[in-house]
Short mmCIF file of C-alpha atoms in Angstrom, two decimals:
data_model
loop_
_atom_site.label_atom_id
_atom_site.label_comp_id
_atom_site.label_asym_id
_atom_site.label_seq_id
_atom_site.Cartn_x
_atom_site.Cartn_y
_atom_site.Cartn_z
CA MET X 296 -104.56 -147.32 -55.05
CA PRO X 297 -104.19 -143.69 -56.23
CA GLU X 298 -103.74 -140.88 -53.80
CA SER X 299 -106.88 -138.82 -52.98
CA PRO X 300 -106.81 -135.12 -53.86
CA THR X 301 -106.79 -134.28 -50.16
CA ALA X 302 -103.76 -136.43 -49.17
CA ALA X 303 -101.70 -135.53 -52.41
CA GLY X 304 -102.39 -131.75 -52.98
CA GLY X 305 -105.33 -130.71 -51.00
CA PRO X 306 -105.22 -128.06 -48.09
CA SER X 307 -104.88 -130.67 -45.58
CA GLY X 308 -101.77 -132.35 -47.52
CA VAL X 309 -100.40 -128.89 -47.91
CA VAL X 310 -100.58 -128.21 -44.31
CA ALA X 311 -99.26 -131.36 -43.41
CA THR X 312 -96.32 -131.21 -45.53
CA LEU X 313 -95.41 -127.99 -44.13
CA LYS X 314 -95.92 -129.03 -40.49
CA ALA X 315 -93.57 -131.94 -41.11
CA THR X 316 -90.55 -129.68 -41.68
CA PRO X 317 -91.42 -126.61 -39.31
CA ARG X 318 -88.17 -125.09 -39.30
CA ARG X 319 -87.42 -125.25 -42.94
CA THR X 320 -91.15 -123.88 -43.56
CA ALA X 321 -90.39 -120.79 -40.92
CA VAL X 322 -87.08 -119.94 -42.47
CA GLY X 323 -88.52 -120.01 -46.17
CA ALA X 324 -91.59 -117.84 -45.15
CA LEU X 325 -89.48 -115.27 -43.27
CA LEU X 326 -86.87 -115.17 -46.09
CA LEU X 327 -89.69 -114.84 -48.88
CA VAL X 328 -91.22 -111.95 -47.01
CA ALA X 329 -87.88 -110.31 -46.46
CA SER X 330 -86.70 -110.69 -50.12
CA LEU X 331 -90.13 -109.25 -51.52
CA ALA X 332 -89.97 -106.30 -48.93
CA GLY X 333 -86.30 -105.81 -50.03
CA ALA X 334 -87.27 -106.06 -53.77
CA HIS X 335 -89.79 -103.17 -52.99
CA LEU X 336 -87.35 -101.08 -51.04
CA VAL X 337 -84.69 -101.34 -53.63
CA GLU X 338 -87.14 -100.47 -56.62
CA ARG X 339 -88.37 -97.39 -54.52
CA ARG X 340 -84.91 -96.30 -53.95
CA GLY X 341 -84.19 -96.46 -57.82
CA VAL X 342 -87.21 -94.66 -58.46
CA ASP X 343 -86.75 -91.83 -56.16
CA ARG X 344 -83.26 -91.56 -57.19
CA TYR X 345 -84.24 -91.14 -60.96
CA VAL X 346 -86.92 -88.75 -59.97
CA SER X 347 -84.41 -86.52 -57.98
CA LEU X 348 -81.83 -86.82 -60.88
CA ASP X 349 -84.48 -85.89 -63.61
CA ARG X 350 -85.49 -82.92 -61.47
CA GLY X 351 -81.90 -81.75 -60.85
CA ALA X 352 -80.82 -82.07 -64.53
CA ALA X 353 -83.92 -79.93 -65.38
CA THR X 354 -83.05 -77.17 -62.89
CA VAL X 355 -79.20 -77.18 -62.57
CA VAL X 356 -77.37 -73.74 -63.47
CA THR X 357 -73.86 -73.75 -64.65
CA VAL X 358 -71.93 -70.92 -62.75
CA PRO X 359 -68.35 -69.70 -62.65
CA ALA X 360 -66.08 -70.93 -59.91
CA ASP X 361 -64.33 -67.57 -59.08
CA LEU X 362 -67.36 -65.77 -58.04
CA VAL X 363 -69.99 -66.53 -55.25
CA ASP X 364 -73.10 -64.93 -56.79
CA PRO X 365 -75.93 -64.44 -53.90
CA ALA X 366 -78.29 -64.64 -56.87
CA HIS X 367 -77.91 -68.30 -56.81
CA GLU X 368 -78.24 -68.83 -53.37
CA GLY X 369 -80.13 -72.08 -52.61
CA ALA X 370 -79.96 -73.16 -56.19
CA LEU X 371 -78.66 -76.42 -57.83
CA VAL X 372 -75.45 -75.17 -59.30
CA HIS X 373 -72.80 -76.78 -61.55
CA VAL X 374 -69.11 -75.59 -60.94
CA ARG X 375 -66.15 -76.33 -62.74
CA GLY X 376 -62.49 -75.45 -61.58
CA ALA X 377 -59.19 -76.40 -59.73
CA ALA X 378 -59.73 -77.99 -56.25
CA GLN X 379 -56.93 -76.73 -54.30
CA SER X 380 -55.81 -76.80 -50.45
CA GLY X 381 -53.60 -74.04 -49.09
CA VAL X 382 -52.12 -76.19 -46.11
CA GLU X 383 -50.00 -79.49 -46.44
CA LEU X 384 -51.81 -82.82 -45.01
CA VAL X 385 -49.68 -83.89 -42.03
CA ASP X 386 -49.13 -87.34 -40.60
CA GLU X 387 -47.53 -86.19 -37.15
CA ALA X 388 -46.79 -89.94 -36.22
CA PHE X 389 -44.20 -90.21 -38.93
CA GLY X 390 -43.40 -86.48 -39.86
CA VAL X 391 -44.89 -86.93 -43.27
CA LYS X 392 -46.07 -83.75 -44.89
CA LEU X 393 -47.67 -83.70 -48.42
CA GLN X 394 -49.69 -81.37 -50.64
CA ALA X 395 -52.90 -83.36 -51.13
CA LEU X 396 -56.72 -83.27 -50.92
CA ARG X 397 -56.71 -86.72 -49.37
CA LEU X 398 -53.81 -88.66 -47.78
CA VAL X 399 -54.12 -92.45 -46.73
CA ARG X 400 -51.67 -94.15 -44.60
CA HIS X 401 -51.27 -97.93 -45.14
CA VAL X 402 -49.59 -100.14 -42.60
CA GLU X 403 -48.33 -103.49 -43.31
CA ILE X 404 -46.60 -105.69 -40.56
CA TYR X 405 -44.10 -108.32 -41.09
CA ALA X 406 -45.42 -111.74 -39.92
CA TRP X 407 -45.62 -115.42 -40.22
CA GLU X 408 -47.89 -117.32 -42.46
CA GLU X 409 -48.60 -121.03 -42.52
CA SER X 410 -49.29 -123.23 -45.48
CA LYS X 411 -49.45 -126.75 -45.56
CA ARG X 412 -49.02 -129.58 -48.41
CA ASP X 413 -50.40 -133.00 -48.48
CA ASP X 414 -48.29 -135.93 -50.18
CA LYS X 415 -49.41 -139.31 -50.56
CA ARG X 416 -46.94 -142.04 -50.22
CA LYS X 417 -46.51 -145.81 -49.31
CA ASN X 418 -45.60 -146.72 -45.76
CA GLU X 419 -43.49 -149.71 -44.79
CA LYS X 420 -46.41 -151.97 -45.08
CA GLY X 421 -47.11 -150.93 -48.71
CA GLU X 422 -50.25 -148.73 -47.83
CA ASP X 423 -51.16 -145.41 -48.97
CA GLU X 424 -50.83 -142.69 -46.36
CA THR X 425 -51.19 -138.97 -46.43
CA VAL X 426 -48.16 -136.92 -44.85
CA THR X 427 -48.87 -133.34 -44.14
CA THR X 428 -46.12 -130.84 -44.35
CA TYR X 429 -46.22 -127.40 -42.60
CA VAL X 430 -44.45 -124.65 -44.35
CA TYR X 431 -43.81 -121.09 -42.71
CA THR X 432 -42.96 -118.11 -44.59
CA LYS X 433 -42.50 -114.36 -43.56
CA ARG X 434 -43.89 -111.47 -45.53
CA PHE X 435 -45.36 -108.14 -45.05
CA THR X 436 -49.29 -108.27 -44.75
CA GLU X 437 -52.04 -105.80 -43.79
CA LYS X 438 -53.38 -108.12 -40.98
CA PRO X 439 -51.00 -110.87 -39.37
CA ALA X 440 -52.45 -114.28 -39.07
CA ASP X 441 -53.49 -115.58 -35.76
CA SER X 442 -50.26 -117.80 -34.95
CA SER X 443 -51.89 -119.60 -31.91
CA SER X 444 -53.71 -121.69 -34.48
CA PHE X 445 -50.48 -122.72 -36.20
CA LYS X 446 -49.27 -126.23 -35.89
CA GLU X 447 -45.92 -125.15 -34.77
CA ALA X 448 -47.34 -122.17 -32.55
CA ASP X 449 -44.39 -122.05 -30.03
CA THR X 450 -41.56 -121.24 -32.64
CA HIS X 451 -43.83 -119.06 -35.09
CA LYS X 452 -45.54 -116.18 -32.87
CA ASN X 453 -47.02 -113.07 -34.59
CA PRO X 454 -47.99 -109.90 -33.02
CA GLU X 455 -51.72 -109.60 -32.09
CA LYS X 456 -51.84 -106.14 -34.19
CA SER X 457 -49.76 -103.44 -35.43
CA ALA X 458 -48.43 -100.78 -33.41
CA PHE X 459 -50.02 -98.05 -35.78
CA ALA X 460 -53.23 -98.27 -37.59
CA GLU X 461 -54.31 -97.14 -41.25
CA GLN X 462 -55.37 -93.57 -41.22
CA GLU X 463 -57.02 -91.06 -43.60
CA LEU X 464 -56.55 -87.20 -43.65
CA VAL X 465 -58.66 -85.02 -45.71
CA ALA X 466 -58.04 -81.25 -46.37
CA LYS X 467 -60.26 -79.07 -44.39
CA ASP X 468 -59.40 -75.77 -46.09
CA SER X 469 -59.83 -76.91 -49.78
CA ARG X 470 -61.29 -74.29 -52.45
CA LEU X 471 -62.93 -74.63 -55.61
CA GLY X 472 -62.24 -71.08 -56.86
CA ALA X 473 -63.92 -68.75 -54.64
CA PHE X 474 -65.99 -71.55 -52.99
CA VAL X 475 -65.08 -73.62 -49.86
CA LEU X 476 -64.94 -77.20 -50.83
CA PRO X 477 -66.44 -79.35 -47.96
CA SER X 478 -64.76 -82.34 -46.68
CA ASP X 479 -67.34 -84.82 -47.77
CA ALA X 480 -67.03 -83.57 -51.37
CA LEU X 481 -63.27 -84.51 -51.53
CA ARG X 482 -64.13 -88.02 -50.24
CA LYS X 483 -65.90 -88.69 -53.75
CA LEU X 484 -62.27 -88.19 -55.36
CA THR X 485 -60.97 -91.81 -55.43
CA LYS X 486 -58.27 -91.56 -58.00
CA PHE X 487 -55.25 -92.07 -55.58
CA GLU X 488 -51.56 -92.02 -56.58
CA PRO X 489 -48.46 -93.47 -54.63
CA ALA X 490 -46.51 -90.81 -52.62
CA LYS X 491 -42.93 -91.26 -51.74
CA VAL X 492 -41.68 -90.39 -48.34
CA THR X 493 -38.11 -89.00 -47.61
CA GLN X 494 -35.76 -89.57 -44.68
CA GLU X 495 -35.87 -85.64 -44.09
CA MET X 496 -39.71 -86.20 -43.58
CA LEU X 497 -39.00 -89.24 -41.16
CA SER X 498 -36.53 -87.35 -39.07
CA ARG X 499 -39.16 -85.09 -37.86
CA SER X 500 -41.23 -88.10 -36.40
CA PRO X 501 -40.92 -88.70 -32.83
CA HIS X 502 -40.16 -92.34 -33.69
CA ALA X 503 -37.15 -91.09 -35.88
CA ALA X 504 -34.71 -93.50 -34.35
CA GLN X 505 -36.78 -96.66 -35.54
CA LEU X 506 -37.57 -95.08 -39.18
CA HIS X 507 -35.92 -95.65 -42.29
CA GLU X 508 -36.75 -94.59 -45.88
CA HIS X 509 -36.83 -97.81 -48.08
CA GLU X 510 -37.95 -97.90 -51.63
CA GLY X 511 -40.23 -94.66 -51.13
CA ALA X 512 -41.87 -96.19 -48.02
CA ALA X 513 -41.16 -95.77 -44.52
CA PHE X 514 -39.62 -98.87 -42.43
CA TYR X 515 -40.27 -99.15 -38.87
CA GLY X 516 -37.70 -101.47 -37.35
CA LYS X 517 -33.98 -102.12 -37.23
CA ASP X 518 -32.77 -102.97 -40.80
CA PRO X 519 -35.15 -102.79 -43.85
CA LYS X 520 -32.90 -105.14 -45.72
CA ASP X 521 -33.26 -107.75 -42.69
CA PRO X 522 -36.93 -107.38 -41.59
CA ARG X 523 -37.79 -109.13 -38.53
CA VAL X 524 -41.38 -110.38 -37.32
CA GLY X 525 -43.32 -107.15 -36.13
CA ASP X 526 -41.53 -104.82 -38.18
CA LEU X 527 -43.59 -102.34 -40.13
CA ARG X 528 -43.72 -100.83 -43.71
CA ILE X 529 -45.46 -97.70 -44.00
CA SER X 530 -46.52 -96.25 -47.37
CA TYR X 531 -48.73 -93.37 -48.57
CA GLN X 532 -51.24 -92.70 -51.33
CA ILE X 533 -52.95 -89.34 -52.03
CA VAL X 534 -55.42 -87.35 -54.25
CA LYS X 535 -53.52 -84.59 -55.62
CA PRO X 536 -55.44 -81.07 -56.21
CA GLN X 537 -56.92 -81.24 -59.55
CA THR X 538 -59.60 -79.93 -61.89
CA VAL X 539 -63.22 -80.99 -60.73
CA SER X 540 -66.51 -80.51 -61.74
CA LEU X 541 -69.43 -80.44 -58.99
CA VAL X 542 -73.29 -80.21 -58.99
CA ALA X 543 -74.76 -79.36 -55.60
CA ARG X 544 -76.85 -76.68 -53.70
CA GLN X 545 -75.05 -73.33 -53.22
CA SER X 546 -75.21 -72.34 -49.47
CA GLY X 547 -73.22 -69.38 -48.63
CA GLY X 548 -69.81 -69.76 -49.87
CA THR X 549 -69.83 -73.54 -49.94
CA PHE X 550 -72.02 -76.51 -51.03
CA VAL X 551 -74.66 -78.73 -49.50
CA ALA X 552 -76.72 -81.61 -50.79
CA TYR X 553 -79.90 -80.61 -53.00
CA GLN X 554 -83.20 -82.29 -52.32
CA PRO X 555 -85.18 -81.80 -55.38
CA ASN X 556 -87.93 -84.09 -54.35
CA PRO X 557 -89.28 -83.24 -50.57
CA GLU X 558 -91.18 -86.49 -50.62
CA ALA X 559 -88.16 -88.58 -51.05
CA ASP X 560 -84.94 -88.97 -48.99
CA GLU X 561 -82.73 -88.90 -52.22
CA VAL X 562 -80.48 -85.81 -52.63
CA VAL X 563 -78.12 -84.79 -55.38
CA PHE X 564 -74.33 -83.84 -54.75
CA LEU X 565 -72.13 -85.08 -57.48
CA LEU X 566 -68.58 -84.63 -58.04
CA ALA X 567 -66.26 -85.98 -60.87
CA SER X 568 -62.44 -85.43 -61.74
CA GLY X 569 -61.99 -83.18 -64.74
CA ASP X 570 -63.88 -80.64 -66.69
CA VAL X 571 -67.32 -82.35 -67.08
CA GLU X 572 -70.58 -81.07 -68.26
CA ALA X 573 -73.59 -81.14 -66.06
CA LYS X 574 -75.47 -83.11 -68.55
CA ALA X 575 -72.75 -85.93 -68.64
CA MET X 576 -72.48 -85.86 -64.92
CA PHE X 577 -76.15 -86.55 -64.43
CA ALA X 578 -75.94 -89.44 -67.21
CA VAL X 579 -73.28 -91.06 -65.22
CA ALA X 580 -75.11 -90.88 -61.94
CA LYS X 581 -78.23 -92.60 -63.79
CA GLU X 582 -75.80 -95.38 -64.93
CA ASP X 583 -74.60 -95.85 -61.52
CA THR X 584 -78.10 -95.94 -60.11
CA SER X 585 -78.92 -98.42 -62.63
CA ARG X 586 -76.02 -100.92 -62.05
CA LEU X 587 -76.61 -100.49 -58.27
CA THR X 588 -80.31 -101.43 -58.65
CA LEU X 589 -79.81 -104.26 -60.99
CA GLY X 590 -77.11 -105.58 -58.41
CA LEU X 591 -79.50 -105.43 -55.42
CA ARG X 592 -82.25 -106.78 -57.71
CA GLY X 593 -80.23 -109.78 -58.40
CA LEU X 594 -79.65 -110.40 -54.65
CA THR X 595 -83.26 -110.12 -53.81
CA ALA X 596 -84.29 -112.63 -56.43
CA LEU X 597 -81.65 -115.01 -55.28
CA ALA X 598 -83.10 -114.68 -51.75
CA ALA X 599 -86.75 -115.21 -53.01
CA ILE X 600 -85.77 -118.28 -55.14
CA VAL X 601 -83.94 -119.73 -52.13
CA ALA X 602 -86.96 -119.01 -49.76
CA LEU X 603 -89.24 -120.77 -52.48
CA SER X 604 -87.02 -123.82 -52.70
CA LEU X 605 -87.20 -124.13 -48.95
CA LEU X 606 -90.84 -124.34 -49.16
CA LEU X 607 -91.36 -126.21 -52.43
CA VAL X 608 -88.69 -129.14 -52.24
CA PRO X 609 -90.75 -131.05 -49.70
CA PHE X 610 -93.58 -131.22 -52.13
CA ALA X 611 -91.44 -132.69 -54.75
CA SER X 612 -90.82 -135.91 -52.93
CA ARG X 613 -94.34 -137.07 -54.01
CA ARG X 614 -93.95 -135.92 -57.52
CA PRO X 615 -91.78 -133.60 -59.71
CA PHE X 616 -92.90 -130.09 -60.57
CA VAL X 617 -91.79 -130.52 -64.02
CA PRO X 618 -92.50 -133.23 -66.50
CA ARG X 619 -89.28 -135.53 -67.02
CA PHE X 620 -87.72 -134.81 -63.67
CA THR X 621 -88.82 -137.88 -62.05
CA ARG X 622 -85.27 -138.99 -61.09
CA ALA X 623 -84.51 -135.50 -59.77
CA PRO X 624 -87.67 -134.00 -58.30
CA ARG X 625 -85.73 -131.57 -55.98
CA VAL X 626 -84.42 -130.13 -59.13
CA SER X 627 -87.80 -129.64 -60.48
CA ALA X 628 -88.77 -127.62 -57.43
CA VAL X 629 -85.66 -125.37 -57.69
CA LEU X 630 -86.54 -124.79 -61.24
CA ILE X 631 -90.12 -123.80 -60.41
CA SER X 632 -88.83 -121.60 -57.49
CA GLY X 633 -86.47 -119.93 -59.86
CA LEU X 634 -89.41 -119.03 -62.04
CA LEU X 635 -91.56 -117.98 -59.26
CA GLY X 636 -88.94 -116.10 -57.40
CA VAL X 637 -87.64 -114.10 -60.54
CA GLY X 638 -91.32 -113.38 -61.49
CA ALA X 639 -91.98 -112.16 -58.15
CA VAL X 640 -89.14 -109.69 -57.83
CA VAL X 641 -89.75 -108.52 -61.39
CA GLY X 642 -93.29 -108.05 -60.75
CA VAL X 643 -92.49 -105.89 -57.68
CA GLY X 644 -90.12 -103.95 -59.80
CA GLY X 645 -92.68 -103.47 -62.72
CA GLY X 646 -95.33 -102.31 -60.39
CA THR X 647 -93.03 -99.66 -58.83
CA TRP X 648 -91.88 -98.37 -62.08
CA VAL X 649 -94.83 -98.30 -64.21
CA ALA X 650 -96.20 -95.04 -62.92
CA MET X 651 -93.06 -93.14 -63.58
CA ARG X 652 -91.60 -95.03 -66.62
CA PRO X 653 -94.29 -97.24 -68.27
CA LEU X 654 -91.80 -98.12 -71.03
CA VAL X 655 -89.92 -99.95 -68.16
CA GLY X 656 -92.60 -101.12 -65.63
CA VAL X 657 -95.21 -102.38 -68.23
CA PRO X 658 -92.67 -104.94 -69.90
CA ALA X 659 -91.58 -106.09 -66.38
CA LEU X 660 -94.86 -106.84 -65.33
CA LEU X 661 -95.41 -108.77 -68.51
CA ALA X 662 -92.16 -110.66 -67.96
CA ALA X 663 -93.40 -111.39 -64.39
CA VAL X 664 -96.70 -112.86 -65.85
CA GLY X 665 -94.72 -114.92 -68.29
CA CYS X 666 -92.61 -116.46 -65.49
CA PHE X 667 -95.99 -117.45 -63.56
CA ALA X 668 -97.37 -118.77 -66.58
CA LEU X 669 -94.49 -120.92 -67.37
CA ALA X 670 -94.46 -122.19 -64.04
CA GLY X 671 -98.14 -122.92 -63.96
CA VAL X 672 -97.80 -124.70 -67.33
CA ALA X 673 -95.02 -126.99 -66.09
CA GLU X 674 -97.13 -127.88 -62.99
CA ARG X 675 -100.07 -128.78 -65.06
CA ARG X 676 -98.19 -131.12 -67.23
CA SER X 677 -96.59 -132.60 -64.39
CA ARG X 678 -99.96 -133.55 -62.96
CA LYS X 679 -101.04 -135.15 -66.29
CA ALA X 680 -97.81 -136.95 -66.60
#
């Protein structure tokens, strides 16, 4: 006897199916709402960022670095010049002094590591058995393994943590020509280079008796050629003084973030290594925004697909959502969830962008409609099959 419309797909049937898996339904519903809300926030941020960059590009003024002109106070300025610091950065714990804009101390600890190997062999009865062999090696690592979980923990003990932590120093008195360069700007410079330490530097450390220069790094222990568990290797990376290009709001003799759109939280504060034109800096900022938005858009779409799969898979047990998937009805539910999830997220994006950039928003809305239409066609054909 064929199923009645109510039992198969009417309102009562839908409610009954959802009630049969309450946890699954609740998680799916919450995840769907969160994914769509997240998609809206992602697109809203992208739009606000583009508006800020467009307005900034239209108003920015290029000024010389060797003169602080009061006429440009409060304006968005583009400055190019040498970023320098008159004072060395000092890591007092190890006596290291280096001329740099940024200095990062890396600390590695010599510690045990456990690995295991499973071998199959015949026992005395001729039966197959698996023999597990545990192998222990020592090497420098940023974080020691928890040796309490080792198979042979009593004879292979690691320190819980290093005696010294990683550290970063940023020049506080750096300048860009006549301007003071704020520390926040220097953090945007990420081209690090290794810096060698010398025994003379280490001799100034309060821990000099335990420090040895070895291959350009500092070794904390007895003998760098025969390290023991718990010994440390300390190395440094620096960002050297260099030519930079900056776009920000001139405030006194320094720079602060520029907010071209009072209705949005997005600000403009761009910094690049080298002599870069303002137009190129804004172009790169837009490309970075596009990549970030695309990545976050993909995550929200994936979340929406998972949410819809949680909600739709129970319905696929009665009949597949896509024809020819009678042997894999759950796969049909996932396929339909993919179309609906992508369509929903793309639709949210299109609706957000359509007012600002119709050439982006309208195609996105059409693509969303296409996804929904394909899902509808597949479902209708499945009903007739």
